[in-house]
Structures are given as C-alpha cells and as structure tokens.
Short mmCIF file of C-alpha atoms in Angstrom, two decimals:
data_model
loop_
_atom_site.label_atom_id
_atom_site.label_comp_id
_atom_site.label_asym_id
_atom_site.label_seq_id
_atom_site.Cartn_x
_atom_site.Cartn_y
_atom_site.Cartn_z
CA MET A 1 155.65 167.97 93.08
CA TRP A 2 158.34 167.22 95.65
CA LEU A 3 160.53 165.53 93.07
CA LYS A 4 161.73 166.76 89.67
CA SER A 5 163.97 165.41 86.93
CA GLY A 6 167.45 164.31 87.88
CA LEU A 7 166.42 162.19 90.88
CA VAL A 8 165.91 158.47 91.18
CA SER A 9 163.87 157.40 88.14
CA THR A 10 161.63 154.94 89.93
CA VAL A 11 160.65 157.60 92.43
CA ILE A 12 159.83 160.03 89.62
CA VAL A 13 157.58 157.49 87.94
CA GLY A 14 155.79 156.83 91.20
CA THR A 15 155.44 160.54 91.87
CA LEU A 16 153.98 161.28 88.45
CA ALA A 17 151.56 158.38 88.70
CA TRP A 18 150.48 159.52 92.14
CA GLY A 19 150.06 163.08 90.90
CA ALA A 20 147.74 161.93 88.10
CA ALA A 21 145.67 159.90 90.53
CA ALA A 22 145.50 162.85 92.92
CA GLN A 23 143.61 164.83 90.30
CA GLU A 24 140.75 162.32 90.63
CA THR A 25 140.87 161.52 94.34
CA ALA A 26 142.40 163.25 97.34
CA PRO A 27 145.59 161.54 98.56
CA THR A 28 145.20 159.36 101.62
CA ALA A 29 147.30 159.53 104.77
CA GLN A 30 149.15 156.48 103.48
CA ASP A 31 149.94 158.33 100.24
CA ARG A 32 151.35 161.28 102.18
CA VAL A 33 153.65 159.10 104.27
CA GLU A 34 154.88 157.12 101.27
CA MET A 35 155.63 160.33 99.35
CA LEU A 36 157.49 161.65 102.38
CA LYS A 37 159.66 158.54 102.54
CA GLN A 38 160.37 158.60 98.79
CA SER A 39 161.26 162.27 98.84
CA PHE A 40 163.84 161.92 101.62
CA ALA A 41 165.30 158.73 100.13
CA ALA A 42 165.71 160.23 96.65
CA SER A 43 167.18 163.49 97.91
CA LYS A 44 169.61 161.68 100.21
CA ALA A 45 170.89 159.74 97.20
CA ALA A 46 171.10 162.87 95.04
CA LEU A 47 173.03 164.85 97.70
CA LYS A 48 175.91 162.39 97.34
CA GLN A 49 176.74 164.18 94.08
CA TYR A 50 177.26 167.49 95.89
CA GLU A 51 179.56 169.30 98.27
CA TRP A 52 178.52 172.29 100.37
CA VAL A 53 179.51 174.56 103.25
CA GLU A 54 178.03 174.08 106.70
CA THR A 55 178.20 177.08 109.05
CA VAL A 56 177.49 176.32 112.71
CA ALA A 57 177.13 179.01 115.39
CA LEU A 58 176.57 178.29 119.08
CA SER A 59 175.19 180.98 121.41
CA LEU A 60 174.89 181.00 125.20
CA GLY A 61 172.58 183.51 126.80
CA GLY A 62 172.17 185.23 123.44
CA GLU A 63 175.93 185.72 122.97
CA GLU A 64 177.70 183.84 120.21
CA LYS A 65 180.53 181.75 121.62
CA VAL A 66 181.59 179.46 118.79
CA ARG A 67 181.36 179.67 115.00
CA GLN A 68 182.63 176.88 112.76
CA GLN A 69 182.60 176.25 109.03
CA SER A 70 183.13 172.92 107.32
CA ARG A 71 183.22 171.62 103.77
CA CYS A 72 180.77 168.72 103.61
CA TYR A 73 180.49 165.87 101.13
CA TYR A 74 179.80 162.15 101.02
CA GLY A 75 182.82 159.87 100.77
CA ALA A 76 183.28 156.76 98.67
CA GLU A 77 181.64 154.61 101.37
CA GLY A 78 178.58 156.86 101.45
CA LYS A 79 179.41 158.45 104.81
CA LEU A 80 179.17 162.20 105.37
CA GLN A 81 182.62 163.79 105.56
CA LYS A 82 183.47 167.20 107.05
CA SER A 83 186.66 169.18 106.53
CA PRO A 84 187.05 172.23 108.82
CA ILE A 85 187.50 175.56 107.06
CA ALA A 86 189.96 177.77 108.95
CA THR A 87 188.63 181.17 110.00
CA GLU A 88 190.42 184.26 111.23
CA ASP A 89 189.18 183.52 114.76
CA GLN A 90 190.66 180.02 114.66
CA ASP A 91 193.98 181.35 113.41
CA GLU A 92 194.06 183.88 116.25
CA LYS A 93 193.38 181.17 118.86
CA LYS A 94 196.58 179.40 117.85
CA LYS A 95 198.58 182.51 118.79
CA LYS A 96 197.21 182.80 122.34
CA ARG A 97 199.54 181.89 125.21
CA GLY A 98 199.64 182.13 129.02
CA LEU A 99 197.14 181.35 131.78
CA ARG A 100 194.41 183.60 130.36
CA GLY A 101 194.70 181.91 127.01
CA LYS A 102 194.46 178.49 128.65
CA ALA A 103 191.36 179.53 130.63
CA ILE A 104 189.69 180.80 127.48
CA GLU A 105 190.57 177.61 125.61
CA SER A 106 189.24 175.49 128.50
CA LYS A 107 185.89 177.33 128.44
CA LYS A 108 185.67 177.07 124.67
CA ALA A 109 186.42 173.35 124.88
CA GLU A 110 183.50 172.98 127.29
CA VAL A 111 181.22 174.95 124.99
CA GLY A 112 182.54 172.94 122.05
CA ALA A 113 181.51 169.70 123.78
CA SER A 114 177.97 171.06 124.17
CA LEU A 115 177.99 172.05 120.51
CA LYS A 116 179.11 168.59 119.42
CA ALA A 117 176.41 166.89 121.49
CA ALA A 118 173.67 169.22 120.23
CA VAL A 119 174.65 168.93 116.55
CA GLY A 120 175.11 165.17 116.93
CA LEU A 121 171.53 164.86 118.17
CA LEU A 122 170.18 167.06 115.38
CA ARG A 123 171.97 164.98 112.75
CA GLN A 124 169.99 161.96 113.89
CA TYR A 125 166.80 163.81 112.90
CA ALA A 126 167.81 165.82 109.84
CA PRO A 127 167.41 164.58 107.25
CA LEU A 128 164.69 162.13 108.27
CA ASP A 129 165.42 158.45 107.70
CA PRO A 130 162.79 156.66 105.55
CA ALA A 131 163.41 153.43 107.51
CA LYS A 132 162.64 155.14 110.82
CA ILE A 133 159.51 156.72 109.34
CA GLU A 134 158.37 153.26 108.23
CA ALA A 135 159.14 151.77 111.66
CA ALA A 136 157.12 154.49 113.39
CA LYS A 137 154.25 153.94 110.95
CA ALA A 138 154.29 150.19 111.59
CA ALA A 139 154.09 150.92 115.33
CA GLY A 140 151.05 153.15 114.79
CA ASN A 141 152.97 156.31 115.68
CA VAL A 142 152.35 158.28 112.47
CA SER A 143 149.31 160.47 111.87
CA THR A 144 148.36 162.95 109.15
CA SER A 145 146.16 166.00 109.61
CA LEU A 146 143.50 167.26 107.25
CA PRO A 147 144.48 170.31 105.16
CA GLY A 148 144.23 173.54 107.14
CA ALA A 149 142.82 176.83 105.89
CA ASP A 150 146.22 177.57 104.35
CA GLY A 151 146.36 174.16 102.68
CA ARG A 152 149.08 172.96 105.01
CA ILE A 153 149.16 169.34 106.09
CA ARG A 154 151.06 168.03 109.08
CA VAL A 155 152.53 164.57 109.35
CA THR A 156 153.22 163.80 113.01
CA ILE A 157 155.72 161.08 113.91
CA LYS A 158 155.95 160.05 117.56
CA SER A 159 158.83 158.07 119.08
CA TYR A 160 160.81 158.53 115.85
CA LEU A 161 164.26 158.15 117.43
CA LYS A 162 163.60 157.96 121.17
CA PRO A 163 160.51 156.97 123.16
CA GLY A 164 158.59 160.18 123.82
CA ASP A 165 160.09 162.36 121.10
CA GLU A 166 157.99 163.93 118.34
CA VAL A 167 158.67 165.05 114.77
CA VAL A 168 156.16 167.20 112.87
CA VAL A 169 156.57 167.57 109.10
CA ASP A 170 154.80 170.50 107.41
CA VAL A 171 153.76 169.94 103.80
CA ASP A 172 152.02 172.21 101.28
CA GLY A 173 149.01 170.02 100.57
CA ALA A 174 148.30 171.51 97.16
CA LYS A 175 151.84 171.51 95.74
CA ASN A 176 153.12 168.54 97.75
CA THR A 177 156.24 170.50 98.71
CA LEU A 178 158.08 169.98 101.97
CA GLN A 179 158.14 173.17 104.05
CA GLY A 180 159.83 172.25 107.29
CA VAL A 181 160.32 169.87 110.18
CA SER A 182 159.84 170.59 113.89
CA ILE A 183 161.49 168.34 116.48
CA ALA A 184 160.87 167.86 120.20
CA SER A 185 163.47 165.60 121.76
CA PHE A 186 165.98 165.53 124.63
CA LEU A 187 169.65 165.10 125.46
CA GLU A 188 170.49 162.52 128.09
CA GLU A 189 173.29 163.11 130.59
CA GLY A 190 173.28 160.28 133.08
CA LYS A 191 169.82 160.29 134.65
CA GLU A 192 169.18 163.86 133.56
CA LYS A 193 167.18 164.73 130.44
CA SER A 194 167.40 168.17 128.87
CA PRO A 195 164.47 168.99 126.55
CA VAL A 196 165.56 169.99 123.05
CA SER A 197 163.53 171.77 120.40
CA ALA A 198 164.59 172.20 116.80
CA LYS A 199 163.26 173.60 113.55
CA VAL A 200 164.55 172.63 110.11
CA THR A 201 163.58 174.67 107.04
CA TYR A 202 164.07 172.86 103.75
CA ALA A 203 165.04 174.31 100.37
CA ALA A 204 165.43 172.75 96.93
CA LEU A 205 168.26 172.67 94.40
CA PRO A 206 167.53 173.20 90.67
CA ASP A 207 167.19 169.44 90.10
CA GLY A 208 164.54 169.17 92.84
CA THR A 209 166.85 167.73 95.51
CA ILE A 210 165.68 168.88 98.94
CA TYR A 211 168.18 169.79 101.64
CA PRO A 212 168.08 171.37 105.11
CA GLY A 213 168.77 175.04 104.32
CA THR A 214 168.63 176.33 107.89
CA GLU A 215 168.46 174.51 111.20
CA VAL A 216 167.89 175.96 114.66
CA LEU A 217 168.25 173.94 117.86
CA GLU A 218 167.58 175.20 121.39
CA ILE A 219 168.21 173.71 124.83
CA ALA A 220 166.31 176.02 127.17
CA ALA A 221 167.72 174.57 130.41
CA GLN A 222 171.25 175.51 129.29
CA ASN A 223 170.20 178.74 127.57
CA LEU A 224 171.94 177.30 124.51
CA LYS A 225 171.09 177.86 120.86
CA VAL A 226 172.67 176.39 117.73
CA ASP A 227 172.14 177.95 114.29
CA ILE A 228 173.19 175.98 111.21
CA GLU A 229 173.19 177.15 107.62
CA ASN A 230 173.95 174.88 104.67
CA SER A 231 174.91 176.76 101.52
CA GLY A 232 177.14 176.85 98.44
CA TYR A 233 175.98 173.54 96.97
CA LYS A 234 177.90 172.45 93.88
CA LYS A 235 178.43 169.19 92.05
CA LEU A 236 181.51 167.22 93.03
CA ALA A 237 184.24 167.01 90.43
CA PRO A 238 184.15 163.69 88.50
#
C-alpha cells in the first residue's frame, strides 16, 4: 500500500477498500490516478508535522560551485519555510576582501541566480499537486501503461505545469508503492527556452508519509546540474 497508519483517515479507508477490491479485479487507469492523487495529498498534509534538512549542490561542467543547507518546515499558514544553515564555506566567504574577493562573489551570485531559478522550477513539480493532476486528467492528458515485465506501471502526465512538459510517475504495480518521478520541462528566459530534465526518487517515513528523498535536475545547454537531498526528518516540537 502507498499509505499506512498515521495519515489522513479518509484516505486510509479508501486505500483499504481499494486494496480489497483489487484482489478481485485489476485496478483501472482511473484507480491508479485517484490513488496517486490521494497519496500526494495525504503525504503533503502529514509533512506539515515534520522538519528536515535540505542540502542543495549546484555543479557547472562537473565541478561543484555552490552547496547550501537549509532547515525546512511548514509555517503556521501552511507555507514551506527555509532557514539557511551556516557552513564553514559561508563563514569563510564573509572574511574575503579586495577585488579578487569581489570577483569571486560576483560569479557566485550569478551561479546562485541560476540555482534559484532551477530549484524554483523543480519545486513546482515536486511534490506533485493533486489539483494539477486532476486538471491534466480532465484535459485528457493523463495515461497509464500496462504493467511491464517487472510489474512497473507508468502514469504519464502531459502539460502538467506548462504546455509541452511531461511528468512520468513510476509505480510498483503489485505493491502500489511510488518509486519515482521523471520530469521534462524548460526554463524560459525571454524568448529562449532551455530544456530541463529532472528525476525525483521518493522514500517513506515510518508512518508511510512519502517524501522526495533525492532530486536531480539538469540543464544541458548550461552544463548545469543540481543535486538535492532531503534528510533528517523529525517531528516538530508541539
């Protein structure tokens, strides 16, 4: 099952009922999409009880240029909050002076802008929004494959966020567990469009809450790669 105890009760009931029915008949494409929506909705709600550490590394031409860590949690209004965690590298930057230091800071600011744009785009795809999945389904842009030899099923969502983008969700057809999400999208800079590819691998907390464990985003035209790891999940203090 995608969902375990500790999540939204109505979703659990629906999941259990669906699981019982699945023993008699194979789930339909509609079933798969509905379960996908419920899973993301329930886990998004459950994650508001947690805080975690996000580590973001940006590489250009295979060389790491920026590494940032942030404490993440959802605020009282339900919006994701990030508090930067100081690193030794950041402390050293504050000590730099002179023209060379300014040149280095200018270059890092430029790289930082690319990082912000790339991560900002990824955050519009991960985690997936149940409302956007439903909108794509209503527009006829969602399809579900038959189980492959390995039992994997793919749910393909076209024009999820932007016209022409594509999101592919890999699911273990037998266990109904989310395995990962692949994204093909683009960044827009004026009239220019830079193709973006991303891969999100999901993991689960003890209560069944799914979260993006690792995320990798690449912009080939800029030879840019962003690696994100989410770790250290713990319940927020009451």
